Short mmCIF file of C-alpha atoms in Angstrom, two decimals:
data_model
loop_
_atom_site.label_atom_id
_atom_site.label_comp_id
_atom_site.label_asym_id
_atom_site.label_seq_id
_atom_site.Cartn_x
_atom_site.Cartn_y
_atom_site.Cartn_z
CA UNK I 286 -5.69 -10.84 -69.78
CA UNK I 287 -4.69 -12.97 -66.64
CA UNK I 288 -2.64 -15.34 -68.99
CA UNK I 289 -0.48 -12.57 -70.16
CA UNK I 290 -0.13 -11.12 -66.55
CA UNK I 291 1.16 -14.55 -65.44
CA UNK I 292 3.73 -14.73 -68.35
CA UNK I 293 4.65 -10.98 -67.83
CA UNK I 294 5.37 -11.88 -64.24
CA UNK I 295 7.47 -14.91 -64.93
CA UNK I 296 9.55 -12.93 -67.40
CA UNK I 297 10.02 -10.20 -65.22
CA UNK I 298 11.22 -12.68 -62.60
CA UNK I 299 13.37 -14.44 -65.13
CA UNK I 300 15.11 -11.45 -66.39
CA UNK I 301 15.96 -10.50 -62.89
CA UNK I 302 17.36 -13.79 -61.74
CA UNK I 303 18.38 -15.24 -65.25
CA UNK I 304 18.29 -18.71 -63.65
CA UNK I 305 16.74 -20.76 -66.51
CA UNK I 306 18.24 -18.44 -69.26
CA UNK I 307 21.93 -18.86 -67.98
CA UNK I 308 21.29 -22.69 -67.38
CA UNK I 309 19.79 -23.22 -70.86
CA UNK I 310 22.23 -21.17 -72.81
CA UNK I 311 25.19 -22.73 -71.10
CA UNK I 312 24.00 -26.22 -71.52
CA UNK I 313 23.33 -25.50 -75.37
CA UNK I 314 26.71 -23.90 -75.80
CA UNK I 315 28.72 -26.66 -74.09
CA UNK I 316 26.87 -29.40 -75.91
CA UNK I 317 27.19 -27.61 -79.17
CA UNK I 318 30.89 -27.06 -78.70
CA UNK I 319 31.42 -30.64 -77.69
CA UNK I 320 29.64 -31.95 -80.69
CA UNK I 321 31.71 -29.71 -83.09
CA UNK I 322 35.05 -31.21 -81.74
CA UNK I 323 33.94 -34.77 -81.40
CA UNK I 324 32.42 -35.12 -84.99
CA UNK I 325 34.51 -35.31 -88.18
CA UNK I 326 34.27 -32.04 -90.00
CA UNK I 327 33.22 -34.06 -93.18
CA UNK I 328 30.07 -35.30 -91.37
CA UNK I 329 29.03 -31.68 -90.20
CA UNK I 330 26.67 -31.29 -93.11
CA UNK I 331 24.88 -34.52 -92.48
CA UNK I 332 24.38 -34.21 -88.77
CA UNK I 333 23.91 -30.48 -88.15
CA UNK I 334 20.16 -30.28 -88.26
CA UNK I 335 19.40 -33.29 -86.31
CA UNK I 336 22.10 -32.10 -83.63
CA UNK I 337 20.54 -28.73 -83.57
CA UNK I 338 17.28 -30.23 -82.90
CA UNK I 339 18.50 -32.57 -80.21
CA UNK I 340 20.37 -29.73 -78.41
CA UNK I 341 17.09 -27.64 -78.45
CA UNK I 342 15.01 -30.74 -77.14
CA UNK I 343 17.48 -31.37 -74.14
CA UNK I 344 17.86 -27.68 -73.33
CA UNK I 345 13.82 -27.44 -73.36
CA UNK I 346 13.57 -30.43 -71.44
CA UNK I 347 15.59 -28.98 -68.59
CA UNK I 348 14.19 -25.55 -68.56
CA UNK I 349 10.56 -25.76 -69.44
CA UNK I 350 9.42 -27.83 -66.32
CA UNK I 351 11.12 -25.16 -64.23
CA UNK I 352 8.12 -22.82 -64.73
CA UNK I 353 5.72 -24.75 -62.35
CA UNK I 354 8.50 -26.31 -60.24
CA UNK I 355 9.68 -22.67 -59.27
CA UNK I 356 6.27 -21.86 -58.19
CA UNK I 357 6.09 -25.04 -56.19
CA UNK I 358 9.37 -24.39 -54.63
CA UNK I 359 8.66 -20.86 -53.62
CA UNK I 360 5.31 -21.75 -52.26
CA UNK I 361 3.61 -19.38 -54.83
CA UNK I 362 1.63 -22.03 -56.33
CA UNK I 363 -0.79 -21.79 -53.70
CA UNK I 364 -1.11 -18.11 -54.36
CA UNK I 365 -2.19 -18.95 -57.78
CA UNK I 366 -4.54 -21.66 -56.54
CA UNK I 367 -6.46 -19.17 -54.26
CA UNK I 368 -6.71 -16.57 -56.99
CA UNK I 369 -9.93 -16.24 -59.22
CA UNK I 370 -8.57 -17.82 -62.26
CA UNK I 371 -9.38 -20.74 -64.37
CA UNK I 372 -6.31 -23.11 -63.86
CA UNK I 373 -6.20 -23.53 -67.59
CA UNK I 374 -5.15 -19.73 -67.78
CA UNK I 375 -2.20 -20.65 -65.44
CA UNK I 376 -1.11 -23.41 -67.94
CA UNK I 377 -1.46 -21.11 -70.84
CA UNK I 378 0.51 -18.37 -68.78
CA UNK I 379 3.23 -20.69 -68.26
CA UNK I 380 3.32 -21.96 -71.92
CA UNK I 381 3.53 -18.27 -73.15
CA UNK I 382 6.40 -17.73 -70.78
CA UNK I 383 8.08 -20.94 -71.75
CA UNK I 384 7.58 -19.86 -75.58
CA UNK I 385 9.49 -16.67 -74.73
CA UNK I 386 12.28 -18.77 -73.14
CA UNK I 387 12.27 -20.82 -76.27
CA UNK I 388 12.56 -18.07 -78.81
CA UNK I 389 15.31 -16.54 -76.76
CA UNK I 390 17.52 -19.57 -76.72
CA UNK I 391 16.61 -20.26 -80.25
CA UNK I 392 17.64 -16.88 -81.27
CA UNK I 393 20.96 -17.34 -79.52
CA UNK I 394 21.95 -20.98 -80.35
CA UNK I 395 20.87 -21.17 -84.06
CA UNK I 396 23.28 -18.64 -85.33
CA UNK I 397 25.97 -20.11 -83.06
CA UNK I 398 25.32 -23.66 -84.52
CA UNK I 399 25.44 -22.28 -88.12
CA UNK I 400 28.80 -20.66 -87.49
CA UNK I 401 30.24 -23.96 -85.92
CA UNK I 402 28.75 -26.50 -88.37
CA UNK I 403 28.14 -24.38 -91.59
CA UNK I 404 25.26 -26.66 -92.93
CA UNK I 405 24.26 -25.97 -96.25
CA UNK I 406 20.70 -25.23 -95.85
CA UNK I 407 18.51 -24.93 -99.26
CA UNK I 408 15.39 -23.43 -97.84
CA UNK I 409 16.65 -21.31 -94.50
CA UNK I 410 13.06 -19.71 -93.94
CA UNK I 411 11.39 -23.26 -94.15
CA UNK I 412 14.05 -24.65 -92.06
CA UNK I 413 13.85 -22.08 -89.28
CA UNK I 414 10.06 -22.31 -89.59
CA UNK I 415 9.99 -26.23 -89.06
CA UNK I 416 12.64 -25.84 -86.24
CA UNK I 417 10.33 -23.28 -84.47
CA UNK I 418 7.13 -25.33 -85.25
CA UNK I 419 8.76 -28.29 -83.51
CA UNK I 420 9.93 -26.30 -80.58
CA UNK I 421 6.50 -24.67 -80.03
CA UNK I 422 4.85 -28.19 -80.01
CA UNK I 423 7.60 -29.25 -77.51
CA UNK I 424 6.74 -26.41 -75.16
CA UNK I 425 3.24 -27.31 -75.19
CA UNK I 426 3.70 -30.71 -74.42
CA UNK I 427 6.46 -30.37 -71.85
CA UNK I 428 4.44 -27.31 -70.14
CA UNK I 429 1.26 -29.58 -69.85
CA UNK I 430 3.32 -32.57 -68.56
CA UNK I 431 5.26 -30.63 -66.09
CA UNK I 432 2.27 -29.93 -63.91
CA UNK I 433 1.14 -33.45 -63.95
CA UNK I 434 4.17 -34.73 -62.43
CA UNK I 435 4.52 -31.91 -59.78
CA UNK I 436 3.03 -34.07 -56.98
CA UNK I 437 5.65 -36.81 -57.59
CA UNK I 438 8.83 -36.90 -55.41
CA UNK I 439 10.82 -38.39 -58.44
CA UNK I 440 9.42 -35.66 -60.93
CA UNK I 441 13.11 -35.05 -62.46
CA UNK I 442 13.32 -38.75 -63.51
CA UNK I 443 9.50 -38.92 -64.48
CA UNK I 444 9.74 -35.75 -66.92
CA UNK I 445 11.86 -37.59 -69.60
CA UNK I 446 10.31 -41.08 -69.13
CA UNK I 447 6.87 -39.45 -69.97
CA UNK I 448 8.00 -36.59 -72.09
CA UNK I 449 9.76 -38.48 -74.71
CA UNK I 450 7.19 -41.16 -75.91
CA UNK I 451 4.66 -38.58 -75.89
CA UNK I 452 6.51 -36.36 -77.81
CA UNK I 453 8.09 -38.69 -80.30
CA UNK I 454 5.68 -37.92 -83.10
CA UNK I 455 6.92 -34.13 -82.82
CA UNK I 456 10.59 -35.04 -82.83
CA UNK I 457 10.34 -37.32 -85.87
CA UNK I 458 8.13 -35.11 -87.86
CA UNK I 459 10.30 -32.03 -87.07
CA UNK I 460 13.37 -34.10 -88.18
CA UNK I 461 11.69 -34.93 -91.41
CA UNK I 462 10.62 -31.24 -91.99
CA UNK I 463 14.12 -30.10 -91.26
CA UNK I 464 15.76 -32.64 -93.75
CA UNK I 465 13.09 -31.60 -96.47
CA UNK I 466 14.03 -28.04 -95.96
CA UNK I 467 17.73 -28.58 -95.94
CA UNK I 468 17.69 -30.84 -99.09
CA UNK I 469 15.23 -28.31 -100.79
CA UNK I 470 12.81 -30.92 -101.42
CA UNK I 471 9.84 -29.12 -99.74
CA UNK I 472 6.97 -30.27 -101.93
CA UNK I 473 5.79 -32.73 -99.12
CA UNK I 474 6.91 -30.77 -96.27
CA UNK I 475 3.32 -29.52 -95.28
CA UNK I 476 2.59 -33.18 -94.20
CA UNK I 477 4.99 -33.21 -91.18
CA UNK I 478 4.11 -29.46 -90.33
CA UNK I 479 0.53 -30.37 -90.28
CA UNK I 480 1.16 -33.53 -87.94
CA UNK I 481 3.11 -31.13 -85.54
CA UNK I 482 0.28 -28.72 -85.56
CA UNK I 483 -2.46 -31.29 -85.08
CA UNK I 484 -0.39 -32.91 -82.25
CA UNK I 485 -0.01 -29.47 -80.59
CA UNK I 486 -3.74 -28.99 -80.87
CA UNK I 487 -4.52 -32.44 -79.37
CA UNK I 488 -2.10 -31.71 -76.47
CA UNK I 489 -3.91 -28.48 -75.83
CA UNK I 490 -7.22 -30.56 -75.73
CA UNK I 491 -5.73 -33.08 -73.46
CA UNK I 492 -4.57 -30.29 -70.96
CA UNK I 493 -8.01 -28.84 -70.98
CA UNK I 494 -9.17 -32.37 -69.65
CA UNK I 495 -6.63 -32.98 -67.13
CA UNK I 496 -5.08 -29.77 -65.98
CA UNK I 497 -7.70 -28.91 -63.50
CA UNK I 498 -7.41 -32.14 -61.70
CA UNK I 499 -3.43 -31.81 -61.70
CA UNK I 500 -3.31 -28.24 -60.60
CA UNK I 501 -5.06 -28.41 -57.14
CA UNK I 502 -3.49 -30.13 -54.30
CA UNK H 19 -23.91 -18.64 -44.57
CA UNK H 20 -20.61 -17.74 -45.78
CA UNK H 21 -18.75 -21.03 -45.29
CA UNK H 22 -20.44 -24.50 -45.38
CA UNK H 23 -18.77 -28.00 -44.95
CA UNK H 24 -20.67 -31.04 -44.88
CA UNK H 25 -19.07 -34.38 -44.42
CA UNK H 26 -15.83 -33.35 -45.68
CA UNK H 27 -13.16 -36.30 -46.01
CA UNK H 28 -9.63 -35.69 -46.89
CA UNK H 29 -7.33 -38.61 -47.47
CA UNK H 30 -3.63 -38.30 -48.30
CA UNK H 31 -3.10 -41.92 -49.38
CA UNK H 32 -4.06 -44.21 -46.51
CA UNK H 33 -3.82 -41.45 -44.02
CA UNK H 34 -7.25 -39.79 -43.25
CA UNK H 35 -6.74 -36.17 -42.40
CA UNK H 36 -10.40 -35.16 -42.09
CA UNK H 37 -12.94 -37.56 -41.01
CA UNK H 38 -16.24 -36.33 -42.46
CA UNK H 39 -16.28 -32.88 -40.79
CA UNK H 40 -19.15 -30.45 -40.98
CA UNK H 41 -19.67 -27.02 -39.82
CA UNK H 42 -21.15 -23.57 -41.05
CA UNK H 43 -20.02 -20.10 -40.35
CA UNK H 44 -22.34 -17.40 -40.58
CA UNK H 45 -22.12 -13.78 -42.41
CA UNK H 46 -19.88 -11.57 -40.41
CA UNK H 47 -19.13 -14.32 -37.67
CA UNK H 48 -15.57 -14.59 -36.38
CA UNK H 49 -14.37 -17.97 -35.77
CA UNK H 50 -11.34 -19.58 -34.45
CA UNK H 51 -10.39 -22.91 -35.54
CA UNK H 52 -8.15 -24.46 -32.59
CA UNK H 53 -6.35 -27.67 -32.21
CA UNK H 54 -2.95 -29.35 -31.59
CA UNK H 55 -0.55 -29.82 -34.37
CA UNK H 56 -1.89 -32.29 -36.71
CA UNK H 57 -5.50 -31.92 -35.97
CA UNK H 58 -6.45 -31.06 -39.49
CA UNK H 59 -6.79 -27.27 -39.08
CA UNK H 60 -4.40 -26.27 -42.20
CA UNK H 61 -6.23 -29.14 -44.24
CA UNK H 62 -9.50 -27.57 -43.45
CA UNK H 63 -8.41 -24.06 -44.31
CA UNK H 64 -6.68 -25.16 -47.53
CA UNK H 65 -9.95 -26.85 -48.74
CA UNK H 66 -12.22 -23.86 -47.98
CA UNK H 67 -9.55 -21.57 -49.51
CA UNK H 68 -9.72 -23.84 -52.81
CA UNK H 69 -6.04 -25.07 -52.65
CA UNK H 70 -6.74 -28.70 -51.70
CA UNK H 71 -9.64 -30.66 -52.95
CA UNK H 72 -11.53 -32.68 -50.57
CA UNK H 73 -11.88 -36.53 -51.11
CA UNK H 74 -15.38 -36.35 -50.44
CA UNK H 75 -18.10 -34.04 -49.16
CA UNK H 76 -19.34 -30.59 -49.97
CA UNK H 77 -17.67 -27.35 -49.52
CA UNK H 78 -19.34 -23.98 -50.29
CA UNK H 79 -18.07 -20.52 -49.65
CA UNK H 80 -20.51 -17.58 -50.29
CA UNK H 81 -22.68 -20.20 -51.62
CA UNK H 82 -20.40 -21.54 -54.44
CA UNK H 83 -17.94 -24.30 -54.59
CA UNK H 84 -14.42 -22.86 -54.97
CA UNK H 85 -13.14 -25.69 -56.74
CA UNK H 86 -15.93 -25.12 -59.86
CA UNK H 87 -16.79 -21.48 -59.45
CA UNK H 88 -13.43 -19.55 -59.53
CA UNK H 89 -14.85 -16.21 -59.50
CA UNK H 90 -16.13 -16.92 -55.82
CA UNK H 91 -12.54 -16.68 -54.84
CA UNK H 92 -12.95 -12.87 -55.13
CA UNK H 93 -15.04 -12.95 -52.08
CA UNK H 94 -12.28 -13.99 -49.78
CA UNK H 95 -8.71 -13.22 -48.80
CA UNK H 96 -6.26 -15.75 -47.53
CA UNK H 97 -3.27 -15.12 -45.14
CA UNK H 98 -1.25 -18.07 -44.36
CA UNK H 99 2.25 -18.70 -42.86
CA UNK H 100 3.34 -18.97 -46.43
CA UNK H 101 3.30 -15.62 -47.81
CA UNK H 102 2.46 -16.35 -51.46
CA UNK H 103 4.71 -13.59 -52.41
CA UNK H 104 7.46 -13.53 -55.28
CA UNK H 105 10.80 -12.89 -53.72
CA UNK H 106 12.20 -11.38 -56.99
CA UNK H 107 9.31 -8.87 -57.29
CA UNK H 108 9.13 -5.74 -55.38
CA UNK H 109 6.31 -5.07 -52.71
CA UNK H 110 4.36 -2.93 -55.25
CA UNK H 111 4.74 -5.46 -58.09
CA UNK H 112 3.54 -8.26 -55.93
CA UNK H 113 0.46 -6.39 -54.96
CA UNK H 114 0.08 -5.17 -58.50
CA UNK H 115 0.20 -8.61 -59.79
CA UNK H 116 -2.46 -10.10 -57.37
CA UNK H 117 -4.51 -6.93 -58.00
CA UNK H 118 -4.64 -7.81 -61.72
CA UNK H 119 -5.55 -11.72 -61.01
CA UNK H 120 -8.36 -10.39 -58.72
CA UNK H 121 -9.39 -7.52 -61.08
CA UNK H 122 -9.03 -5.48 -58.12
CA UNK H 123 -8.70 -1.50 -57.98
CA UNK H 124 -4.88 -0.91 -58.23
CA UNK H 125 -5.31 2.64 -56.88
CA UNK H 126 -5.58 1.02 -53.34
CA UNK H 127 -1.93 -0.33 -53.71
CA UNK H 128 -0.12 2.74 -52.15
CA UNK H 129 -2.94 3.11 -49.60
CA UNK H 130 -2.54 -0.50 -48.34
CA UNK H 131 1.34 -0.11 -48.53
CA UNK H 132 1.16 2.90 -46.22
CA UNK H 133 -1.42 1.03 -43.90
CA UNK H 134 1.14 -1.66 -43.39
CA UNK H 135 4.21 0.68 -43.08
CA UNK H 136 5.80 -0.47 -46.29
CA UNK H 137 5.39 2.38 -48.71
CA UNK H 138 9.01 3.70 -48.31
CA UNK H 139 10.19 0.42 -49.27
CA UNK H 140 7.59 -0.42 -52.14
CA UNK H 141 10.49 -0.57 -54.68
CA UNK H 142 12.50 -3.12 -53.01
CA UNK H 143 12.54 -6.79 -53.89
CA UNK H 144 10.69 -8.81 -51.43
CA UNK H 145 13.67 -10.95 -50.90
CA UNK H 146 15.30 -8.31 -48.88
CA UNK H 147 12.54 -7.98 -46.39
CA UNK H 148 12.41 -9.53 -42.84
CA UNK H 149 10.06 -12.19 -42.20
CA UNK H 150 7.53 -9.80 -40.49
CA UNK H 151 7.56 -7.29 -43.32
CA UNK H 152 6.84 -10.26 -45.71
CA UNK H 153 4.00 -11.17 -43.63
CA UNK H 154 2.55 -7.65 -43.39
CA UNK H 155 2.94 -7.36 -47.14
CA UNK H 156 1.17 -10.88 -47.47
CA UNK H 157 -1.64 -9.41 -45.39
CA UNK H 158 -1.95 -6.36 -47.83
CA UNK H 159 -1.98 -8.88 -50.59
CA UNK H 160 -5.08 -10.64 -49.01
CA UNK H 161 -7.00 -7.46 -48.71
CA UNK H 162 -6.12 -6.20 -52.06
CA UNK H 163 -9.56 -7.10 -53.39
CA UNK H 164 -11.45 -5.76 -50.31
CA UNK H 165 -12.88 -9.45 -49.48
CA UNK H 166 -15.93 -10.02 -47.52
CA UNK H 167 -14.22 -12.99 -45.80
CA UNK H 168 -10.78 -13.34 -44.33
CA UNK H 169 -9.30 -16.92 -43.85
CA UNK H 170 -6.17 -16.99 -41.77
CA UNK H 171 -3.99 -19.89 -41.17
CA UNK H 172 -1.13 -19.18 -38.51
CA UNK H 173 -1.06 -15.76 -39.87
CA UNK H 174 0.77 -14.33 -36.94
CA UNK H 175 4.13 -16.37 -37.67
CA UNK H 176 7.01 -14.49 -37.92
CA UNK H 177 5.15 -11.16 -36.62
CA UNK H 178 6.86 -9.45 -33.76
CA UNK H 179 4.75 -8.07 -30.97
CA UNK H 180 3.63 -4.81 -32.94
CA UNK H 181 2.89 -6.66 -36.12
CA UNK H 182 0.63 -9.08 -34.10
CA UNK H 183 -0.97 -6.28 -32.34
CA UNK H 184 -1.35 -4.49 -35.66
CA UNK H 185 -3.02 -7.56 -37.38
CA UNK H 186 -5.50 -8.04 -34.49
CA UNK H 187 -6.56 -4.51 -34.66
CA UNK H 188 -7.40 -4.93 -38.36
CA UNK H 189 -9.24 -8.26 -37.74
CA UNK H 190 -11.23 -6.37 -34.97
CA UNK H 191 -12.12 -3.54 -37.27
CA UNK H 192 -12.74 -6.11 -40.08
CA UNK H 193 -16.53 -5.70 -41.17
CA UNK H 194 -16.79 -9.33 -42.62
CA UNK H 195 -16.38 -13.17 -41.80
CA UNK H 196 -13.40 -14.40 -40.37
CA UNK H 197 -12.07 -17.92 -39.83
CA UNK H 198 -8.66 -18.14 -38.30
CA UNK H 199 -6.28 -20.95 -37.05
CA UNK H 200 -4.13 -20.06 -34.11
CA UNK H 201 -2.17 -21.61 -31.34
CA UNK H 202 -2.65 -18.45 -29.42
CA UNK H 203 -6.05 -19.17 -27.22
CA UNK H 204 -5.75 -15.51 -25.85
CA UNK H 205 -5.82 -14.02 -29.19
CA UNK H 206 -8.67 -16.36 -30.40
CA UNK H 207 -10.68 -15.54 -27.43
CA UNK H 208 -10.25 -11.78 -27.97
CA UNK H 209 -10.81 -11.77 -31.82
CA UNK H 210 -13.57 -14.34 -32.24
CA UNK H 211 -16.95 -15.00 -30.68
CA UNK H 212 -16.94 -18.82 -31.65
CA UNK H 213 -14.33 -21.40 -31.40
CA UNK H 214 -14.11 -24.73 -33.04
CA UNK H 215 -11.74 -27.27 -31.65
CA UNK H 216 -10.28 -30.03 -33.72
CA UNK H 217 -8.47 -33.09 -32.83
CA UNK H 218 -7.36 -35.90 -35.00
CA UNK H 219 -9.43 -34.75 -38.12
CA UNK H 220 -12.69 -34.29 -36.23
CA UNK H 221 -14.36 -31.24 -34.61
CA UNK H 222 -14.51 -32.00 -31.00
CA UNK H 223 -15.86 -28.68 -29.72
CA UNK H 224 -18.19 -26.12 -31.28
CA UNK H 225 -19.25 -23.21 -28.98
CA UNK H 226 -18.48 -19.68 -27.67
CA UNK H 227 -14.80 -18.79 -27.35
CA UNK H 228 -15.41 -17.45 -23.95
CA UNK H 229 -12.87 -18.97 -21.39
CA UNK H 230 -11.58 -20.94 -24.20
CA UNK H 231 -8.33 -21.89 -22.52
CA UNK H 232 -10.00 -23.96 -20.00
CA UNK H 233 -12.49 -25.44 -22.59
CA UNK H 234 -9.52 -26.46 -24.74
CA UNK H 235 -7.76 -28.24 -21.73
CA UNK H 236 -10.99 -29.98 -20.90
CA UNK H 237 -11.79 -31.06 -24.34
CA UNK H 238 -8.38 -32.34 -25.33
CA UNK H 239 -7.50 -33.95 -22.09
#
């Protein structure tokens, strides 16, 4: 499976350099600490879950686009272009690698956030499932978009401009699902989760149609 | 025919890099693509390699379009002045990664590393290699899947005298098609039987590589 080989290679490189991991973790830690000292303790319970989601979104925005950018900067993107692989396999490989990064950051940041803010969560498994589902959708969207803007000289500026309007349905649905899980009113939680899932599937479809055009120089 | 280009045009915005170039390279033919800087050699090679899509025109390598039939890329190896190597992987890991992408026989890796004098340092990260060592590894990478066609774009960049000699010995013994771009006219004449000279995105000469230095001066004067 060439998809897995690309992801494995990226994970190996990342574990050696730790560029993205350190960068993402440091940003997440600093912003969590800043939020915890700047928000009144009595408001912690209300703002904890949206803040956690915001931190993970910003961390992801900074980190996930690096997967393609690193190949471009190192000149290895051409090595993938000359290889006998379907371009969509490259996208899936990068998405898989970004999912690894996401799970790693989530596994480290969520416990810290819980310690700092001590939110009262009625349904913790559903809370974590909603957070992960939203994050997976965010990884899919940002991985797909990051290659579309590779050719642009202003890609760092373009990424948030393009990403946030596109990913807004995921952001709002994840927030709704997180609130439902926190309050324990989970009867309707399938609705936002289904929206997140269908949005992710739709984005994979869009990537199928556009990625090949964006991949080649 | 191993390589066929018909009316290939490449535009970068308003700049026209290739003005509808056409040429063919027969099986096992060794062709040098020559010309001054900015003539369009690298763009041509990038189009043939399946990196840069042409604006219009037809490109066929081993009878197939490299932008549609990805499997055809197993037929050719590309060596460029960019090595396409991962600095944070070892020499062995780099070859292993590309072998997997090409579904090539991984048991060839030690043999190739020995051939290019890198076997002893196979477990070292590529970032610690000299430019010449990286280029030798890049050549090994291009040969990992035993291609039938070799495409070389300024492949001798960074190689010392011995490295260059070694590369041209490999090219002389290579039993397949070669398309190479170089500024070294002597090497082109020695390695290739045919030369194409490009200028401002057009092919201005297509003929024997014999006495190429005087032909080059005459054509471009």
